[in-house]
mmCIF file of C-alpha atoms in Angstrom:
data_model
loop_
_atom_site.group_PDB
_atom_site.id
_atom_site.type_symbol
_atom_site.label_atom_id
_atom_site.label_comp_id
_atom_site.label_asym_id
_atom_site.label_seq_id
_atom_site.Cartn_x
_atom_site.Cartn_y
_atom_site.Cartn_z
ATOM 1 C CA UNK A 1 0.000 0.000 0.000
ATOM 2 C CA UNK A 2 1.356 3.461 -0.840
ATOM 3 C CA UNK A 3 2.566 5.191 2.315
ATOM 4 C CA UNK A 4 2.418 8.859 3.255
ATOM 5 C CA UNK A 5 5.381 10.043 1.198
ATOM 6 C CA UNK A 6 3.743 8.917 -2.060
ATOM 7 C CA UNK A 7 0.497 10.746 -1.348
ATOM 8 C CA UNK A 8 2.311 13.968 -0.492
ATOM 9 C CA UNK A 9 4.226 13.717 -3.775
ATOM 10 C CA UNK A 10 0.978 13.208 -5.675
ATOM 11 C CA UNK A 11 -0.568 16.242 -3.983
ATOM 12 C CA UNK A 12 2.508 18.224 -5.022
ATOM 13 C CA UNK A 13 1.899 17.337 -8.684
ATOM 14 C CA UNK A 14 -1.686 18.539 -8.407
ATOM 15 C CA UNK A 15 -0.550 21.757 -6.724
ATOM 16 C CA UNK A 16 1.945 22.423 -9.502
ATOM 17 C CA UNK A 17 -0.149 21.545 -12.546
ATOM 18 C CA UNK A 18 -3.850 21.552 -11.646
ATOM 19 C CA UNK A 19 -4.489 24.063 -8.856
ATOM 20 C CA UNK A 20 -5.646 27.388 -10.290
ATOM 21 C CA UNK A 21 -6.833 25.815 -13.529
ATOM 22 C CA UNK A 22 -10.278 24.723 -14.768
ATOM 23 C CA UNK A 23 -10.423 20.929 -14.808
ATOM 24 C CA UNK A 24 -12.441 18.656 -17.050
ATOM 25 C CA UNK A 25 -13.507 15.732 -14.843
ATOM 26 C CA UNK A 26 -14.778 12.483 -16.338
ATOM 27 C CA UNK A 27 -15.088 8.803 -15.509
ATOM 28 C CA UNK A 28 -14.004 6.734 -18.526
ATOM 29 C CA UNK A 29 -14.842 3.562 -16.604
ATOM 30 C CA UNK A 30 -18.289 4.924 -15.721
ATOM 31 C CA UNK A 31 -18.233 4.045 -12.018
ATOM 32 C CA UNK A 32 -17.747 7.665 -10.956
ATOM 33 C CA UNK A 33 -19.886 9.410 -13.556
ATOM 34 C CA UNK A 34 -22.237 11.073 -11.043
ATOM 35 C CA UNK A 35 -19.353 12.391 -8.973
ATOM 36 C CA UNK A 36 -17.445 13.577 -12.031
ATOM 37 C CA UNK A 37 -20.479 15.553 -13.180
ATOM 38 C CA UNK A 38 -20.467 17.506 -9.897
ATOM 39 C CA UNK A 39 -16.837 18.587 -10.399
ATOM 40 C CA UNK A 40 -16.533 18.911 -14.162
ATOM 41 C CA UNK A 41 -15.470 22.328 -15.407
ATOM 42 C CA UNK A 42 -14.670 23.789 -12.021
ATOM 43 C CA UNK A 43 -11.303 25.251 -11.018
ATOM 44 C CA UNK A 44 -9.170 23.299 -8.576
ATOM 45 C CA UNK A 45 -8.138 25.566 -5.704
ATOM 46 C CA UNK A 46 -6.245 23.274 -3.314
ATOM 47 C CA UNK A 47 -4.556 19.887 -3.054
ATOM 48 C CA UNK A 48 -4.045 18.467 0.424
ATOM 49 C CA UNK A 49 -2.468 15.200 1.568
ATOM 50 C CA UNK A 50 -3.072 13.882 5.074
ATOM 51 C CA UNK A 51 -1.375 10.568 5.671
ATOM 52 C CA UNK A 52 -2.559 8.110 3.040
ATOM 53 C CA UNK A 53 -5.511 10.221 1.875
ATOM 54 C CA UNK A 54 -5.678 13.152 -0.527
ATOM 55 C CA UNK A 55 -8.261 15.903 -0.795
ATOM 56 C CA UNK A 56 -8.701 18.082 -3.901
ATOM 57 C CA UNK A 57 -10.780 21.249 -3.445
ATOM 58 C CA UNK A 58 -12.751 22.958 -6.227
ATOM 59 C CA UNK A 59 -13.984 26.529 -6.489
ATOM 60 C CA UNK A 60 -17.642 25.712 -5.771
ATOM 61 C CA UNK A 61 -16.828 24.246 -2.359
ATOM 62 C CA UNK A 62 -16.837 20.538 -3.177
ATOM 63 C CA UNK A 63 -13.854 18.248 -2.664
ATOM 64 C CA UNK A 64 -12.636 15.006 -4.210
ATOM 65 C CA UNK A 65 -11.390 12.563 -1.545
ATOM 66 C CA UNK A 66 -9.128 9.740 -2.708
ATOM 67 C CA UNK A 67 -7.654 6.835 -0.760
ATOM 68 C CA UNK A 68 -5.481 4.703 -3.045
ATOM 69 C CA UNK A 69 -5.553 1.609 -0.840
ATOM 70 C CA UNK A 70 -3.674 -1.496 -1.964
ATOM 71 C CA UNK A 71 -4.109 -1.169 -5.702
ATOM 72 C CA UNK A 72 -4.756 2.480 -6.501
ATOM 73 C CA UNK A 73 -2.463 4.647 -8.628
ATOM 74 C CA UNK A 74 -2.413 7.969 -10.414
ATOM 75 C CA UNK A 75 -0.928 8.207 -13.894
ATOM 76 C CA UNK A 76 0.206 11.653 -15.027
ATOM 77 C CA UNK A 77 0.879 12.685 -18.613
ATOM 78 C CA UNK A 78 1.470 15.847 -20.583
ATOM 79 C CA UNK A 79 3.624 18.724 -19.367
ATOM 80 C CA UNK A 80 4.370 17.652 -15.809
ATOM 81 C CA UNK A 81 7.221 18.107 -13.373
ATOM 82 C CA UNK A 82 9.267 14.913 -13.195
ATOM 83 C CA UNK A 83 12.280 13.994 -11.115
ATOM 84 C CA UNK A 84 14.123 10.693 -11.526
ATOM 85 C CA UNK A 85 11.530 8.741 -9.538
ATOM 86 C CA UNK A 86 8.580 9.979 -11.592
ATOM 87 C CA UNK A 87 10.530 9.385 -14.799
ATOM 88 C CA UNK A 88 11.486 5.854 -13.718
ATOM 89 C CA UNK A 89 7.819 5.065 -13.103
ATOM 90 C CA UNK A 90 6.722 6.525 -16.438
ATOM 91 C CA UNK A 91 4.461 9.021 -14.688
ATOM 92 C CA UNK A 92 2.779 6.487 -12.397
ATOM 93 C CA UNK A 93 2.548 7.453 -8.747
ATOM 94 C CA UNK A 94 1.240 5.489 -5.790
ATOM 95 C CA UNK A 95 1.026 1.961 -7.106
ATOM 96 C CA UNK A 96 2.112 -0.888 -4.853
ATOM 97 C CA UNK A 97 5.627 -2.154 -5.710
ATOM 98 C CA UNK A 98 6.515 1.151 -7.317
ATOM 99 C CA UNK A 99 9.577 0.953 -9.517
ATOM 100 C CA UNK A 100 12.915 1.979 -8.054
ATOM 101 C CA UNK A 101 14.609 5.209 -9.057
ATOM 102 C CA UNK A 102 17.209 5.099 -11.816
ATOM 103 C CA UNK A 103 19.281 8.155 -10.919
ATOM 104 C CA UNK A 104 20.959 8.191 -14.333
ATOM 105 C CA UNK A 105 17.658 9.319 -15.868
ATOM 106 C CA UNK A 106 18.459 12.810 -14.603
ATOM 107 C CA UNK A 107 21.446 14.455 -16.233
ATOM 108 C CA UNK A 108 23.166 17.742 -15.602
ATOM 109 C CA UNK A 109 22.493 17.783 -11.850
ATOM 110 C CA UNK A 110 24.639 16.868 -8.877
ATOM 111 C CA UNK A 111 23.472 13.932 -6.788
ATOM 112 C CA UNK A 112 23.023 15.079 -3.190
ATOM 113 C CA UNK A 113 22.721 12.358 -0.558
ATOM 114 C CA UNK A 114 20.138 13.166 2.164
ATOM 115 C CA UNK A 115 21.454 12.362 5.646
ATOM 116 C CA UNK A 116 24.884 11.382 4.271
ATOM 117 C CA UNK A 117 27.263 9.667 6.697
ATOM 118 C CA UNK A 118 24.432 9.297 9.197
ATOM 119 C CA UNK A 119 24.427 12.988 10.068
ATOM 120 C CA UNK A 120 21.058 14.633 10.480
ATOM 121 C CA UNK A 121 20.771 18.276 9.634
ATOM 122 C CA UNK A 122 23.450 18.024 6.927
ATOM 123 C CA UNK A 123 22.660 17.453 3.263
ATOM 124 C CA UNK A 124 18.974 17.269 4.105
ATOM 125 C CA UNK A 125 16.679 16.060 1.356
ATOM 126 C CA UNK A 126 15.697 18.752 -1.080
ATOM 127 C CA UNK A 127 14.237 19.002 -4.545
ATOM 128 C CA UNK A 128 17.807 18.474 -5.805
ATOM 129 C CA UNK A 129 18.342 15.198 -3.965
ATOM 130 C CA UNK A 130 17.851 13.115 -7.099
ATOM 131 C CA UNK A 131 18.208 15.864 -9.649
ATOM 132 C CA UNK A 132 16.005 18.919 -9.905
ATOM 133 C CA UNK A 133 12.481 18.127 -11.175
ATOM 134 C CA UNK A 134 11.905 19.375 -14.690
ATOM 135 C CA UNK A 135 8.942 19.824 -16.984
ATOM 136 C CA UNK A 136 8.636 16.869 -19.322
ATOM 137 C CA UNK A 137 6.062 15.023 -21.364
ATOM 138 C CA UNK A 138 5.434 11.496 -20.185
ATOM 139 C CA UNK A 139 3.331 8.625 -21.452
ATOM 140 C CA UNK A 140 0.923 6.708 -19.261
ATOM 141 C CA UNK A 141 1.291 3.337 -20.970
ATOM 142 C CA UNK A 142 3.415 0.634 -19.381
ATOM 143 C CA UNK A 143 3.939 -0.904 -22.823
ATOM 144 C CA UNK A 144 5.700 2.136 -24.235
ATOM 145 C CA UNK A 145 9.089 3.565 -23.443
ATOM 146 C CA UNK A 146 9.344 5.691 -20.321
ATOM 147 C CA UNK A 147 9.819 9.372 -20.861
ATOM 148 C CA UNK A 148 9.067 9.305 -24.575
ATOM 149 C CA UNK A 149 7.030 12.208 -25.917
ATOM 150 C CA UNK A 150 3.357 11.450 -26.258
ATOM 151 C CA UNK A 151 2.035 11.558 -29.816
ATOM 152 C CA UNK A 152 -1.323 13.095 -28.945
ATOM 153 C CA UNK A 153 -2.765 15.031 -26.069
ATOM 154 C CA UNK A 154 -4.666 14.018 -24.175
ATOM 155 C CA UNK A 155 -3.663 10.385 -24.653
ATOM 156 C CA UNK A 156 -6.548 7.898 -24.688
ATOM 157 C CA UNK A 157 -7.443 6.355 -21.296
ATOM 158 C CA UNK A 158 -5.723 3.049 -20.657
ATOM 159 C CA UNK A 159 -7.417 0.342 -18.619
ATOM 160 C CA UNK A 160 -10.101 0.878 -15.999
ATOM 161 C CA UNK A 161 -9.809 4.612 -15.299
ATOM 162 C CA UNK A 162 -12.122 5.604 -12.453
ATOM 163 C CA UNK A 163 -11.484 9.358 -12.778
ATOM 164 C CA UNK A 164 -9.732 11.496 -15.376
ATOM 165 C CA UNK A 165 -8.707 15.057 -14.459
ATOM 166 C CA UNK A 166 -7.720 17.105 -17.507
ATOM 167 C CA UNK A 167 -6.352 20.628 -17.981
ATOM 168 C CA UNK A 168 -5.065 22.257 -21.153
ATOM 169 C CA UNK A 169 -1.622 20.657 -20.773
ATOM 170 C CA UNK A 170 -1.762 17.950 -18.082
ATOM 171 C CA UNK A 171 -3.875 14.890 -17.379
ATOM 172 C CA UNK A 172 -4.159 12.589 -14.351
ATOM 173 C CA UNK A 173 -5.888 9.213 -14.484
ATOM 174 C CA UNK A 174 -6.924 7.326 -11.342
ATOM 175 C CA UNK A 175 -7.232 3.550 -11.271
ATOM 176 C CA UNK A 176 -8.174 1.077 -8.540
ATOM 177 C CA UNK A 177 -8.676 3.321 -5.484
ATOM 178 C CA UNK A 178 -10.202 2.076 -2.253
ATOM 179 C CA UNK A 179 -12.109 5.342 -1.886
ATOM 180 C CA UNK A 180 -13.051 7.993 -4.426
ATOM 181 C CA UNK A 181 -15.889 10.324 -3.526
ATOM 182 C CA UNK A 182 -17.124 13.887 -3.669
ATOM 183 C CA UNK A 183 -17.393 15.508 -0.241
ATOM 184 C CA UNK A 184 -18.713 18.744 1.214
ATOM 185 C CA UNK A 185 -16.464 20.833 3.479
ATOM 186 C CA UNK A 186 -18.182 19.385 6.556
ATOM 187 C CA UNK A 187 -17.616 15.848 5.305
ATOM 188 C CA UNK A 188 -13.957 16.610 4.614
ATOM 189 C CA UNK A 189 -13.586 17.935 8.159
ATOM 190 C CA UNK A 190 -15.030 14.680 9.500
ATOM 191 C CA UNK A 191 -12.700 12.577 7.330
ATOM 192 C CA UNK A 192 -9.621 14.513 8.410
ATOM 193 C CA UNK A 193 -10.790 14.527 12.021
ATOM 194 C CA UNK A 194 -10.607 10.731 12.062
ATOM 195 C CA UNK A 195 -6.938 10.805 11.097
ATOM 196 C CA UNK A 196 -3.983 11.057 13.400
ATOM 197 C CA UNK A 197 -1.355 13.799 13.031
ATOM 198 C CA UNK A 198 0.826 14.076 9.930
ATOM 199 C CA UNK A 199 4.239 15.768 10.409
ATOM 200 C CA UNK A 200 3.774 17.677 7.137
ATOM 201 C CA UNK A 201 0.307 19.017 7.988
ATOM 202 C CA UNK A 202 -0.324 21.712 10.572
ATOM 203 C CA UNK A 203 1.946 22.451 13.534
ATOM 204 C CA UNK A 204 4.489 19.603 13.988
ATOM 205 C CA UNK A 205 4.790 20.380 17.706
ATOM 206 C CA UNK A 206 1.035 19.990 18.179
ATOM 207 C CA UNK A 207 1.159 16.807 16.140
ATOM 208 C CA UNK A 208 3.888 15.449 18.379
ATOM 209 C CA UNK A 209 1.822 16.075 21.492
ATOM 210 C CA UNK A 210 -1.210 14.360 19.961
ATOM 211 C CA UNK A 211 0.911 11.363 18.966
ATOM 212 C CA UNK A 212 2.587 11.042 22.360
ATOM 213 C CA UNK A 213 -0.739 11.291 24.200
ATOM 214 C CA UNK A 214 -2.383 8.679 21.958
ATOM 215 C CA UNK A 215 0.452 6.168 22.299
ATOM 216 C CA UNK A 216 1.061 6.606 26.009
ATOM 217 C CA UNK A 217 -2.533 5.872 27.015
ATOM 218 C CA UNK A 218 -2.892 2.566 25.144
ATOM 219 C CA UNK A 219 -1.920 -0.985 26.053
ATOM 220 C CA UNK A 220 -1.866 -1.903 22.359
ATOM 221 C CA UNK A 221 1.593 -2.991 21.083
ATOM 222 C CA UNK A 222 3.552 -0.140 19.549
ATOM 223 C CA UNK A 223 3.932 -2.167 16.347
ATOM 224 C CA UNK A 224 0.166 -1.968 15.870
ATOM 225 C CA UNK A 225 -0.213 1.626 17.043
ATOM 226 C CA UNK A 226 2.150 2.889 14.346
ATOM 227 C CA UNK A 227 -0.142 1.361 11.717
ATOM 228 C CA UNK A 228 -3.288 2.851 13.251
ATOM 229 C CA UNK A 229 -4.148 5.863 11.078
ATOM 230 C CA UNK A 230 -6.141 7.408 13.927
ATOM 231 C CA UNK A 231 -2.948 7.487 16.017
ATOM 232 C CA UNK A 232 -0.526 8.744 13.366
ATOM 233 C CA UNK A 233 -1.068 9.338 9.655
ATOM 234 C CA UNK A 234 0.900 7.912 6.778
ATOM 235 C CA UNK A 235 2.909 5.079 8.330
ATOM 236 C CA UNK A 236 2.535 1.735 6.590
ATOM 237 C CA UNK A 237 4.281 -1.616 6.740
ATOM 238 C CA UNK A 238 7.676 -0.431 5.529
ATOM 239 C CA UNK A 239 8.019 2.668 7.666
ATOM 240 C CA UNK A 240 6.601 0.816 10.686
ATOM 241 C CA UNK A 241 9.308 -1.849 10.571
ATOM 242 C CA UNK A 242 12.102 0.606 9.872
ATOM 243 C CA UNK A 243 11.099 3.135 12.531
ATOM 244 C CA UNK A 244 10.952 0.441 15.188
ATOM 245 C CA UNK A 245 14.373 -0.895 14.226
ATOM 246 C CA UNK A 246 15.925 2.572 14.169
ATOM 247 C CA UNK A 247 14.536 3.064 17.699
ATOM 248 C CA UNK A 248 15.746 -0.429 18.712
ATOM 249 C CA UNK A 249 12.235 -0.995 20.037
ATOM 250 C CA UNK A 250 10.481 -4.342 20.490
ATOM 251 C CA UNK A 251 7.321 -4.133 18.319
ATOM 252 C CA UNK A 252 5.301 -5.938 20.997
ATOM 253 C CA UNK A 253 5.946 -3.351 23.717
ATOM 254 C CA UNK A 254 2.624 -1.876 24.916
ATOM 255 C CA UNK A 255 2.350 1.767 23.961
ATOM 256 C CA UNK A 256 1.872 2.941 27.532
ATOM 257 C CA UNK A 257 5.151 1.234 28.536
ATOM 258 C CA UNK A 258 7.257 2.930 25.873
ATOM 259 C CA UNK A 259 9.218 5.750 27.575
ATOM 260 C CA UNK A 260 7.919 9.175 26.640
ATOM 261 C CA UNK A 261 11.247 10.287 25.163
ATOM 262 C CA UNK A 262 11.305 7.200 22.941
ATOM 263 C CA UNK A 263 7.790 8.008 21.707
ATOM 264 C CA UNK A 264 8.852 11.576 20.952
ATOM 265 C CA UNK A 265 11.906 10.330 19.072
ATOM 266 C CA UNK A 266 9.666 8.028 17.024
ATOM 267 C CA UNK A 267 7.609 11.037 15.927
ATOM 268 C CA UNK A 268 10.691 13.085 15.074
ATOM 269 C CA UNK A 269 12.265 10.197 13.166
ATOM 270 C CA UNK A 270 8.998 9.746 11.267
ATOM 271 C CA UNK A 271 9.094 13.424 10.298
ATOM 272 C CA UNK A 272 12.717 12.987 9.175
ATOM 273 C CA UNK A 273 12.088 9.870 7.070
ATOM 274 C CA UNK A 274 8.822 11.222 5.641
ATOM 275 C CA UNK A 275 10.564 14.354 4.390
ATOM 276 C CA UNK A 276 13.253 12.286 2.687
ATOM 277 C CA UNK A 277 10.583 10.045 1.158
ATOM 278 C CA UNK A 278 8.683 13.010 -0.250
ATOM 279 C CA UNK A 279 11.794 14.484 -1.850
ATOM 280 C CA UNK A 280 13.355 11.284 -3.213
ATOM 281 C CA UNK A 281 10.195 9.301 -3.916
ATOM 282 C CA UNK A 282 11.611 6.240 -2.160
ATOM 283 C CA UNK A 283 11.442 5.053 1.449
ATOM 284 C CA UNK A 284 15.119 5.620 2.198
ATOM 285 C CA UNK A 285 15.486 4.419 5.773
ATOM 286 C CA UNK A 286 19.214 3.684 6.051
ATOM 287 C CA UNK A 287 21.469 6.578 6.988
ATOM 288 C CA UNK A 288 25.077 6.818 5.899
ATOM 289 C CA UNK A 289 24.664 5.660 2.296
ATOM 290 C CA UNK A 290 27.006 7.359 -0.137
ATOM 291 C CA UNK A 291 27.954 7.187 -3.802
ATOM 292 C CA UNK A 292 27.169 3.860 -5.473
ATOM 293 C CA UNK A 293 25.521 2.509 -2.312
ATOM 294 C CA UNK A 294 23.060 5.398 -2.336
ATOM 295 C CA UNK A 295 22.311 5.006 -6.050
ATOM 296 C CA UNK A 296 21.739 1.268 -5.506
ATOM 297 C CA UNK A 297 19.394 1.991 -2.603
ATOM 298 C CA UNK A 298 17.336 4.345 -4.759
ATOM 299 C CA UNK A 299 16.996 1.623 -7.368
ATOM 300 C CA UNK A 300 16.192 -1.376 -5.140
ATOM 301 C CA UNK A 301 14.425 -1.833 -1.812
ATOM 302 C CA UNK A 302 16.839 -4.698 -1.057
ATOM 303 C CA UNK A 303 19.553 -2.098 -0.578
ATOM 304 C CA UNK A 304 17.666 0.613 1.289
ATOM 305 C CA UNK A 305 16.092 -0.995 4.389
ATOM 306 C CA UNK A 306 17.335 -2.314 7.723
ATOM 307 C CA UNK A 307 14.770 -5.073 8.305
ATOM 308 C CA UNK A 308 11.782 -4.735 5.972
ATOM 309 C CA UNK A 309 11.360 -7.745 3.648
ATOM 310 C CA UNK A 310 14.591 -9.310 5.006
ATOM 311 C CA UNK A 311 13.110 -12.329 6.803
ATOM 312 C CA UNK A 312 15.803 -14.943 7.489
ATOM 313 C CA UNK A 313 18.614 -12.656 6.379
ATOM 314 C CA UNK A 314 21.285 -11.482 8.846
ATOM 315 C CA UNK A 315 20.690 -8.211 10.644
ATOM 316 C CA UNK A 316 22.884 -5.509 9.150
ATOM 317 C CA UNK A 317 23.994 -4.559 12.678
ATOM 318 C CA UNK A 318 24.335 -7.753 14.742
ATOM 319 C CA UNK A 319 24.015 -10.646 12.279
ATOM 320 C CA UNK A 320 20.944 -12.201 13.928
ATOM 321 C CA UNK A 321 18.387 -13.496 11.430
ATOM 322 C CA UNK A 322 15.529 -11.075 10.841
ATOM 323 C CA UNK A 323 12.178 -12.405 12.074
ATOM 324 C CA UNK A 324 8.768 -12.055 10.446
ATOM 325 C CA UNK A 325 5.343 -12.522 12.036
ATOM 326 C CA UNK A 326 1.790 -11.571 11.077
ATOM 327 C CA UNK A 327 0.393 -8.620 12.990
ATOM 328 C CA UNK A 328 -3.090 -7.330 12.132
ATOM 329 C CA UNK A 329 -2.928 -9.263 8.852
ATOM 330 C CA UNK A 330 0.297 -7.498 7.820
ATOM 331 C CA UNK A 331 3.867 -8.803 7.852
ATOM 332 C CA UNK A 332 5.964 -7.415 10.693
ATOM 333 C CA UNK A 333 9.761 -7.584 10.412
ATOM 334 C CA UNK A 334 12.232 -7.040 13.254
ATOM 335 C CA UNK A 335 15.570 -8.105 14.714
ATOM 336 C CA UNK A 336 14.962 -10.093 17.920
ATOM 337 C CA UNK A 337 18.424 -9.188 19.216
ATOM 338 C CA UNK A 338 18.632 -5.465 18.457
ATOM 339 C CA UNK A 339 14.991 -4.821 19.329
ATOM 340 C CA UNK A 340 14.786 -6.191 22.862
#
């Protein structure tokens, strides 16, 4: 399932290329025809990501709420802003098992390594971390070469497109979302009110206090609390495993027994990793990667994580085999030696 960094990146594309423009809204598949009719022709005025959900506001007061879920994805085409991650994915954003980033697709820019040599506060992720994004024309078809100019605009819909959003020079197609609905401002407020804090939305200090209070009053294991979107927004299976390892925290520790300072550090580390994820497009959770190691980590998840998807492999720190267990129907990975 796409985690919070992907949704923030998608909202950024809408802010850059759709907000402030009239949008033709349609449902090529037909399943969202009534909703599309309510939004068609109106100007988009805001694009907001909160955790794993995105909210697009239009000038007549209605919003489009989208939750990608396990299978949802947006495909962008036309004149869009693309960094190496967007180019590597051919304009697709949010799909499960998203392609890695081929850094060589960006030329003429220095490669800056976020968090190089394990030092926070130095070389922080920025728009230049994998080459400055640039305007380009991308296809939306997996069968055609990535980054090749489209022959017609807009390109014909491909597959089961639930919603198509079209401006004069950019198009976004949505496929396979868990949720896609038109909401009033009051309904949006209710939807957002059900979500836990997101480090990139609102006051981070207030978000930290909300997170600490929610965790410290529950007997639920911290490994489950981090996945609870009412406790904290945006964390999924990958970030959950990596945050717990970075904190050297047993995933089965009840939330109320986790020391307050450890809970606060979890929030701050989440803010750190989320920011890197938004800028690079990949869940880069290992500090200290440089040069070829960093390029390899961008390209493959096997080279960018401490414990996620490494069941039975030796811990990168102590050599103990990484353990996997099912927790709330999701795979939980941890090192039983480091995380005691």
